[in-house]
CSV table of C-alpha atoms in Angstrom, one decimal:
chain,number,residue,atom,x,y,z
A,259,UNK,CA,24.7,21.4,-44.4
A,260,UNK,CA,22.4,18.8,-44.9
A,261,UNK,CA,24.7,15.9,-43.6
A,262,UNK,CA,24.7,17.8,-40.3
A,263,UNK,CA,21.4,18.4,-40.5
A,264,UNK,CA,20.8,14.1,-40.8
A,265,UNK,CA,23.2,13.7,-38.5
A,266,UNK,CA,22.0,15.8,-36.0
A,267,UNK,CA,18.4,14.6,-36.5
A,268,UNK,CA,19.7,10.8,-36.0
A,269,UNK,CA,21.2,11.8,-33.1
A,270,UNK,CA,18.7,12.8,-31.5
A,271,UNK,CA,15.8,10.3,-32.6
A,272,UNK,CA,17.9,7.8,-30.8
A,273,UNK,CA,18.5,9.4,-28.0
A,274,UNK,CA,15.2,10.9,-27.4
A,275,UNK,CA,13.7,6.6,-25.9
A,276,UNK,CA,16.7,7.4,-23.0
A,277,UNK,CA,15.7,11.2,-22.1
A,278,UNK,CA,12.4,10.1,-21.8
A,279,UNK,CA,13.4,7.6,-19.5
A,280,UNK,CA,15.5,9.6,-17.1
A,281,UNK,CA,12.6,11.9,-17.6
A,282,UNK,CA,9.9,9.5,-16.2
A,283,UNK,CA,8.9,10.1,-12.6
A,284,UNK,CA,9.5,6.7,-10.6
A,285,UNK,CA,6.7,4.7,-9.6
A,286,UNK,CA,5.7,5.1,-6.3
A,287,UNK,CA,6.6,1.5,-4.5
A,288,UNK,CA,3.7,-0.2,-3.2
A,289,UNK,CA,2.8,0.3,0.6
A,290,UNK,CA,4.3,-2.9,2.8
A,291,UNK,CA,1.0,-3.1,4.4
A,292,UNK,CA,-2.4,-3.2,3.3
A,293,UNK,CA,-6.0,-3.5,4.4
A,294,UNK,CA,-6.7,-5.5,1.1
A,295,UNK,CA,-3.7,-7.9,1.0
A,296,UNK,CA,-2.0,-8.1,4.7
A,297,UNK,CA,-3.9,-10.5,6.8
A,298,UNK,CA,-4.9,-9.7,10.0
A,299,UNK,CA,-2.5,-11.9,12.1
A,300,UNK,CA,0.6,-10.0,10.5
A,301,UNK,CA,-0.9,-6.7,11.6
A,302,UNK,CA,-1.6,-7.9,15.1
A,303,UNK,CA,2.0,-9.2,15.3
A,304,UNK,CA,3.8,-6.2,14.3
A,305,UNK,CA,3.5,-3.5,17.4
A,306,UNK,CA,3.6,-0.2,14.6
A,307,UNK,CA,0.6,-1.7,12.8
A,308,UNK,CA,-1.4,-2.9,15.5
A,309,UNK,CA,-1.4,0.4,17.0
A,310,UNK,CA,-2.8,1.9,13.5
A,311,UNK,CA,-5.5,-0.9,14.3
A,312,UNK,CA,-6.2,0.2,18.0
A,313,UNK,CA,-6.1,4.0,16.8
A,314,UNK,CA,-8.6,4.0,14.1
A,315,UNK,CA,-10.3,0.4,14.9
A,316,UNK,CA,-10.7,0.6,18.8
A,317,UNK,CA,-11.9,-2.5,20.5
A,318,UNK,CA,-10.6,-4.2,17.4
A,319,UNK,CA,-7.7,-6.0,18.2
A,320,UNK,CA,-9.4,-7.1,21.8
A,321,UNK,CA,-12.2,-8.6,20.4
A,322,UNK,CA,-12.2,-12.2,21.7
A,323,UNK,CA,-12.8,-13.7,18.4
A,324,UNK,CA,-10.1,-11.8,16.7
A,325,UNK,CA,-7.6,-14.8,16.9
A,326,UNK,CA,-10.5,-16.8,14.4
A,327,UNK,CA,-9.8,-13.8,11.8
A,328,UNK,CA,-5.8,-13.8,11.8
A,329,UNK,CA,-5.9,-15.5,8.4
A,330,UNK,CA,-8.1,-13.3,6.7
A,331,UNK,CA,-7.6,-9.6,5.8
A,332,UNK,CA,-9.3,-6.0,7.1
A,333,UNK,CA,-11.4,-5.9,3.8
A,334,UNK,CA,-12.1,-9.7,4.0
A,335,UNK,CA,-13.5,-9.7,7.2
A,336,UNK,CA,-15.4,-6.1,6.8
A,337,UNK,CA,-18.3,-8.0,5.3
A,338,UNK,CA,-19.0,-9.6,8.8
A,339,UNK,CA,-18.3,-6.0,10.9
A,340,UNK,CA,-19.8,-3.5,8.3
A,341,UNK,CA,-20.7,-1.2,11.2
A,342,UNK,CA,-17.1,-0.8,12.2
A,343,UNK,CA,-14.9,-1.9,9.1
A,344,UNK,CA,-16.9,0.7,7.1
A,345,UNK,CA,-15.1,2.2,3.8
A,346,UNK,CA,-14.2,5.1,5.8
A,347,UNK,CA,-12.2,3.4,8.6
A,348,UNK,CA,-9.9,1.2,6.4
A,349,UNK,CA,-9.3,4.1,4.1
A,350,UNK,CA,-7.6,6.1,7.7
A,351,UNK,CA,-6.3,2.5,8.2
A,352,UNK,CA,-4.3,2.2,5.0
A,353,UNK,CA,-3.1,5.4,4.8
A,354,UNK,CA,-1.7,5.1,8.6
A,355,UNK,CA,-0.5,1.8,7.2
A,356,UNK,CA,1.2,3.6,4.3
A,357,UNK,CA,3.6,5.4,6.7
A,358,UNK,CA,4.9,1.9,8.0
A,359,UNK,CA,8.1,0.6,6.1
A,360,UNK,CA,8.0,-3.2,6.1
A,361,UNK,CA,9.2,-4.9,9.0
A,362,UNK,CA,12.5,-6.5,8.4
């Protein structure tokens, strides 16, 4: 009885590393776009993004200096629009972003 009982107990200390495994919910994968990372030339390029921009941004992507900023990102270039690139509006930006699956 107490082979089983070893047995059994070995058993399942090496199995219990793979059920934990199976177990663990999957990392959500990182959004394609971000307000933090994507500059802003790839978001005026891509039509699904650049109408998140004109949605929760408007006047943003028709500014005439806009083409000067195409290198930098939404949260780079927020410290020279505070009054529109506020906290708020790139928050509704990313998570409209978040529903955009990277252009392929």
């Amino acid at each position: 009885m107490k082979t089983v009982l070893i047995a059994t107990s070995l058993l399942f200390a090496a199995a219990a590393p793979q059920i934990a495994m199976a177990q663990a919910p999957a990392a959500s994968p990182a959004p394609a776009y971000s307000v933090e990372t994507t500059d802003i030339g790839t978001l005026l390029d891509n039509p699904a993004t650049k109408a998140v921009l004109d949605k929760n941004l408007p006047g943003f992507t028709a500014n005439p200096q806009i083409d000067m900023a195409r290198s930098m990102t939404l949260k780079g270039v927020q410290q020279y629009a505070a009054d529109t690139l506020t906290d708020a509006a790139l928050a509704k930006v990313q998570a409209d972003l978040n529903k955009i699956p990277a252009k392929k």
